[in-house]
C-alpha positions as a printed NumPy array, in Angstrom:
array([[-43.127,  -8.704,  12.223],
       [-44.317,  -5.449,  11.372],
       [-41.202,  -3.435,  12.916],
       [-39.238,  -5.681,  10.923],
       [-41.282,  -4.503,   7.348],
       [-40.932,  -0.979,   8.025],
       [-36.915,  -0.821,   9.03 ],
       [-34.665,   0.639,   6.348],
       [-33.448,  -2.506,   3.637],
       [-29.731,  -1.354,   4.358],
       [-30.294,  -2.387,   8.237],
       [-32.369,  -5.18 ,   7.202],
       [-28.992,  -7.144,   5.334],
       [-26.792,  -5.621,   7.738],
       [-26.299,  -9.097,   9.322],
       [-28.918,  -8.824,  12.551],
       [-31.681, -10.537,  10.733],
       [-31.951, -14.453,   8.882],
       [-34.577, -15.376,   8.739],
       [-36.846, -14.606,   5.526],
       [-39.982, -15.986,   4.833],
       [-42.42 , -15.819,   1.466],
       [-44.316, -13.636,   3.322],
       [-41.528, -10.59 ,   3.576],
       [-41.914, -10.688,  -0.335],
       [-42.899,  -6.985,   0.038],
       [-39.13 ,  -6.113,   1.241],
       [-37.872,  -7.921,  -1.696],
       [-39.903,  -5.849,  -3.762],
       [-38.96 ,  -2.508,  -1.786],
       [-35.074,  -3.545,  -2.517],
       [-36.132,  -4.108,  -5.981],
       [-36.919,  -0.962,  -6.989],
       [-35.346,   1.346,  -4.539],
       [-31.446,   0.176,  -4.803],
       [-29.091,  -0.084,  -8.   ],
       [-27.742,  -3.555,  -9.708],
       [-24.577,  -3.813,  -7.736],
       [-26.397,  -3.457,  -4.281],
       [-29.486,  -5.648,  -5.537],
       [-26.431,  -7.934,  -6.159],
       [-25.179,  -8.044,  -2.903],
       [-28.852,  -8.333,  -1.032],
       [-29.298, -10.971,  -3.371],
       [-26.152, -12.64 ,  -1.955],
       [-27.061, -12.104,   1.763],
       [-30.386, -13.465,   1.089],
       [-28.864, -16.363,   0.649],
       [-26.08 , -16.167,   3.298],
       [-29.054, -15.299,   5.877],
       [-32.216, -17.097,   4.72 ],
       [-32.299, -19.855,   7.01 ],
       [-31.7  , -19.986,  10.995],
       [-29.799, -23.399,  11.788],
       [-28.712, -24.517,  15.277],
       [-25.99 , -27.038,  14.193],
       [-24.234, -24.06 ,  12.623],
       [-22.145, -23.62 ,  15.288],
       [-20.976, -27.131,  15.929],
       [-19.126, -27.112,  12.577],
       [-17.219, -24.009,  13.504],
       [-13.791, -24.225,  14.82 ],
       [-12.417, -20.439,  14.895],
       [ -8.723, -21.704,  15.669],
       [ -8.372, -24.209,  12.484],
       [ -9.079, -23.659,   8.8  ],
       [-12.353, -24.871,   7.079],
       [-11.889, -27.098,   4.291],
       [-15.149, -28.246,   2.218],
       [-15.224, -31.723,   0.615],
       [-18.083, -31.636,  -1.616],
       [-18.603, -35.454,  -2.755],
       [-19.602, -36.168,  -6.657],
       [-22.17 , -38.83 ,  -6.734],
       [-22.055, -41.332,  -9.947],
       [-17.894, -41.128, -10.291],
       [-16.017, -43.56 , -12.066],
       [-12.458, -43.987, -12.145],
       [-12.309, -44.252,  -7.978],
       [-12.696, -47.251,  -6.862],
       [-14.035, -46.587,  -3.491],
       [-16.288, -43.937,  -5.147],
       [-16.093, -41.017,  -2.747],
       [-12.479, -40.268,  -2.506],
       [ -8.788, -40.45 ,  -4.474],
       [ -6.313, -42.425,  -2.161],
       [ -4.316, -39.374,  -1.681],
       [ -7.168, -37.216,  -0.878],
       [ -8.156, -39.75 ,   1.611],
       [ -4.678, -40.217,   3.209],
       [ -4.16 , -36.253,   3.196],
       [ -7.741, -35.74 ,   5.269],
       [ -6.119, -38.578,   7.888],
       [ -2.921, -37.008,   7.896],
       [ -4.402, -33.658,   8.54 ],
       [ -7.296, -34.097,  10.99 ],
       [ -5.655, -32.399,  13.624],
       [ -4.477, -29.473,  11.751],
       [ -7.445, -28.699,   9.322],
       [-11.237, -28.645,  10.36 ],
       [-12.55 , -30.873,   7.363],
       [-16.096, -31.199,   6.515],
       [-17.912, -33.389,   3.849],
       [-20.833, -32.931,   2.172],
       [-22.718, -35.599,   0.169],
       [-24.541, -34.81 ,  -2.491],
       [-28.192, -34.617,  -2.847],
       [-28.595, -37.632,  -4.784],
       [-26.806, -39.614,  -2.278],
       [-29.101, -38.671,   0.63 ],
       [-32.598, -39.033,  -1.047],
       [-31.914, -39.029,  -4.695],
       [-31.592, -41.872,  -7.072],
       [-27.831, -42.542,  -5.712],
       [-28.916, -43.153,  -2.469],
       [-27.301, -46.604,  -2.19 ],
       [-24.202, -44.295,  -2.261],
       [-24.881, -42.495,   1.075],
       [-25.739, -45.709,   2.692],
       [-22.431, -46.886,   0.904],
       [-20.286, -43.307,   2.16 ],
       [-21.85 , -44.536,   5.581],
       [-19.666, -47.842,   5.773],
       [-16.943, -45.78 ,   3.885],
       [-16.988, -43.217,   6.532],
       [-17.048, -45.784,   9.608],
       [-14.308, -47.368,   8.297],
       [-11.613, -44.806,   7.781],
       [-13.151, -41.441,   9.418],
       [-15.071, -42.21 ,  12.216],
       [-12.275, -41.862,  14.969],
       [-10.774, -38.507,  13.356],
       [-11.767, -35.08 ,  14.039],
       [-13.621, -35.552,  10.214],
       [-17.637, -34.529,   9.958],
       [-20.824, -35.317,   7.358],
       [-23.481, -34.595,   9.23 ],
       [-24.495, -31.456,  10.001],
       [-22.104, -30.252,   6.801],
       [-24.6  , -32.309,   5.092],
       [-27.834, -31.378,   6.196],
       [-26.825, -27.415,   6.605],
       [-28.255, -25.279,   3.233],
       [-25.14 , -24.947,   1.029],
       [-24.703, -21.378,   1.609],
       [-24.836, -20.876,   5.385],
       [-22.159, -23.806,   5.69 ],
       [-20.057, -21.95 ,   2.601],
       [-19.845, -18.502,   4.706],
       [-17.688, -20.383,   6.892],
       [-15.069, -22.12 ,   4.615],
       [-12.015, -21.693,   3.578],
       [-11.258, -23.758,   0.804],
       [-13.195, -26.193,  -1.578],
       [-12.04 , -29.313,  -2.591],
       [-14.11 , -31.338,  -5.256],
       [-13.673, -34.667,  -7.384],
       [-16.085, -32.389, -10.095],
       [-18.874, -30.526,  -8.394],
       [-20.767, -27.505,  -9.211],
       [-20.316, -26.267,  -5.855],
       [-17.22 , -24.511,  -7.736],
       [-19.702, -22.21 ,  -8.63 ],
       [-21.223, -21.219,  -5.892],
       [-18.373, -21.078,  -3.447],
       [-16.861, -18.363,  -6.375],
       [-19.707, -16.313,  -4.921],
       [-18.406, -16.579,  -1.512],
       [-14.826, -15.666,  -2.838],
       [-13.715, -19.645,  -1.691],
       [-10.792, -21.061,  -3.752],
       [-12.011, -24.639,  -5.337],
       [ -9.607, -27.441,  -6.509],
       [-10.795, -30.371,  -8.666],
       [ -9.361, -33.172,  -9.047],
       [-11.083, -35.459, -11.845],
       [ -8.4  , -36.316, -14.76 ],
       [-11.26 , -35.597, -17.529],
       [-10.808, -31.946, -16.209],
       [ -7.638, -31.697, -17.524],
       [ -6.132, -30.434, -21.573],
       [ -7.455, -32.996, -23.865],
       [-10.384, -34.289, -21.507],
       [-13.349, -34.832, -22.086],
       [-14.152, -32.226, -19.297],
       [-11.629, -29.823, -20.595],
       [-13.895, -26.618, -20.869],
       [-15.585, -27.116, -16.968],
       [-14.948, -24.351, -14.938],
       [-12.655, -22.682, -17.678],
       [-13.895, -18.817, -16.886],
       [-13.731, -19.384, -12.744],
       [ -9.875, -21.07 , -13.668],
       [ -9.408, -17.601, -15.387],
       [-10.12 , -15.645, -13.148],
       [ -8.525, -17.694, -10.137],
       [-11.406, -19.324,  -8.023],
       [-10.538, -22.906,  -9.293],
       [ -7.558, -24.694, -10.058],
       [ -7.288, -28.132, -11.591],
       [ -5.135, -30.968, -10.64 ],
       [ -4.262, -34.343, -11.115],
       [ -5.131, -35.811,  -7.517],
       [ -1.58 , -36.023,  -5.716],
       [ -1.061, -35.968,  -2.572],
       [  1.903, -33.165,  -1.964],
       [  0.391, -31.003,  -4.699],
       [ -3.412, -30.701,  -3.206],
       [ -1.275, -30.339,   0.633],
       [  0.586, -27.435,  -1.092],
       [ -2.749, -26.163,  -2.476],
       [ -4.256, -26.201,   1.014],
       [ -1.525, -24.238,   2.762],
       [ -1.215, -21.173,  -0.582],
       [ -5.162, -21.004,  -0.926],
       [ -6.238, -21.014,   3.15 ],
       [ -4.13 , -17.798,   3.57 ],
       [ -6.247, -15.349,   2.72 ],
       [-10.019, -15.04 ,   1.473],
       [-10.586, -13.993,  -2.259],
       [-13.418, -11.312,  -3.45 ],
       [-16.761, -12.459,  -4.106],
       [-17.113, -13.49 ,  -7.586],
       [-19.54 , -11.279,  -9.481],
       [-20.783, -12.517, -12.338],
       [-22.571,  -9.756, -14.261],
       [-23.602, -11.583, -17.092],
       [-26.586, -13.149, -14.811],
       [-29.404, -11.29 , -15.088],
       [-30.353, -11.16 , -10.853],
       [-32.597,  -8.299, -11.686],
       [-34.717, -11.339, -13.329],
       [-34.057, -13.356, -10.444],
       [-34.991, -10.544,  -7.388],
       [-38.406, -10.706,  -9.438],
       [-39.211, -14.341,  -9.715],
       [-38.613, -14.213,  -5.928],
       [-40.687, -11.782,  -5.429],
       [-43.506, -13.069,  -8.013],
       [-43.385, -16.548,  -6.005],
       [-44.019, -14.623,  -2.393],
       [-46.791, -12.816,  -3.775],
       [-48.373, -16.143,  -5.735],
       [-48.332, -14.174,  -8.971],
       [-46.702, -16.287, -11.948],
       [-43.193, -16.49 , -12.52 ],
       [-41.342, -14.94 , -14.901],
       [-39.654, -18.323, -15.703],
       [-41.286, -20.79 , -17.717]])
C-alpha cells in the first residue's frame, strides 16, 4: 500500500514486512541508490529471507530441538537406494527424537525430469520414515530461503544448497566420496571449506553424529561474498518490476 511506499527502507527490512511484490520495484530502486554496498547487501539478503508469506512455516518449527536440513541430490550414483547413505539413514532413525530433521527433494524430483525419483523417495519415505518425527512436505514445498532462516545445520550427498545456506551462516557437510582429495569432485565447495561453512566427509555414521553435535552449537556469520556483483543484481530486480529489459542477457 501506499503507507507502505513512503516508510523509511531501514523500517521496511526491519523484519515487520514479507511480503514484496513486482510492483514495490520503486523501493528497490529507492534502496538502490540511497544506501552503500554492504547495506544493499544485506536488503538484498532479507529480500530473500522475507519475500514470500507461507502458512506451513510454522509447522516445521520446533523451538526446543535443533533444525537439521537434508537437502536430497537427484541423479546420484553410488547409493543404492538413491536418496540416502545407510549411515545417514540409520543416524536420522536413531535421532528422531532428539533432532528436528527435515528433507527437501530437489526440484527435479518434484516436477523435473527426475520425477520418477520423488514418486520413488515417496515409497522410500513410507517405508523407513513415516512413523518418526521425520518431514518432506512442507520442507519441500517452502521457498529455500524462508525454510533456511530456521536451520541449523545442512547435510547434503552434493547439493548447491551449500551455497546458499553459507549466506545464512548454516554449517553444510557433504558426504559424496568424489568430494574428497583425488576425486573427481575435488575442487566443489573448496573456498566455502576454507573459510569453514562446509566440511567434507566420507559418510560414517559416528563422524557425521559428531559433526551434528560441534556444528549445532552455535550459528556462524553470514557468508559475504564480495566478489558478486549484487549491485548488478538489485538492478535486474528492479529492471524486471518496472518491465524495462534486463541487464542480463
Amino acid at each position: 500500500n501506499e503507507d507502505f511506499k513512503q516508510r523509511d527502507y531501514s523500517e521496511v527490512y526491519s523484519g515487520k514486512i514479507i511480503k514484496i511484490t513486482y510492483q514495490d520495484g520503486k523501493i528497490l530502486n529507492l534502496a538502490y541508490s540511497k544506501y552503500n554496498e554492504a547495506s544493499r547487501y544485506s536488503i538484498f539478503r532479507k529480500l530473500h529471507q522475507n519475500i514470500i508469506e507461507n502458512k506451513n512455516f510454522e509447522k516445521i518449527t520446533k523451538k526446543e530441538k535443533k533444525n537439521i536440513l537434508v537437502s536430497l541430490s537427484w541423479g546420484v550414483h553410488g547409493l543404492e537406494n538413491k536418496f540416502f547413505h545407510p549411515s545417514l539413514e540409520q543416524l536420522i532413525k536413531d535421532t528422531a527424537n532428539t533432532y528436528n530433521w527435515k528433507l527437501r527433494l530437489h526440484p527435479n524430483q518434484i516436477r523435473g525430469f527426475a520425477s520418477d525419483e520423488g514418486r520413488e523417495f515417496i515409497s522410500y519415505y513410507e517405508k523407513h520414515f513415516k512413523n518418526l518425527d521425520v518431514e518432506w512436505e512442507n520442507s519441500t514445498e517452502m521457498p529455500l530461503p524462508l525454510l533456511l532462516s530456521n536451520i541449523d545445520c545442512h547435510i547434503t550427498w552434493l547439493s548447491s544448497v551449500c551455497m546458499e545456506a553459507a549466506y545464512f551462516g548454516i554449517p553444510s557437510l557433504v558426504l559424496c566420496p568424489k568430494l574428497q582429495r583425488g576425486g573427481e569432485f575435488e575442487s566443489y565447495y573448496n573456498y566455502l571449506v576454507d573459510l569453514g561453512y562446509v566440511d567434507k566427509l566420507i559418510p560414517d555414521y559416528n563422524a557425521i553424529k559428531e559433526w551434528i553435535e560441534r556444528k549445532s552449537l552455535s550459528k556462524m556469520p553470514y557468508y559475504c561474498d564480495h566478489a558478486v556483483n549484487f549491485d548488478k543484481i538489485i538492478q535486474s530486480i528492479v529492471n524486471r518490476a518496472n518491465n524495462t529489459p534486463s541487464l542480463w542477457p
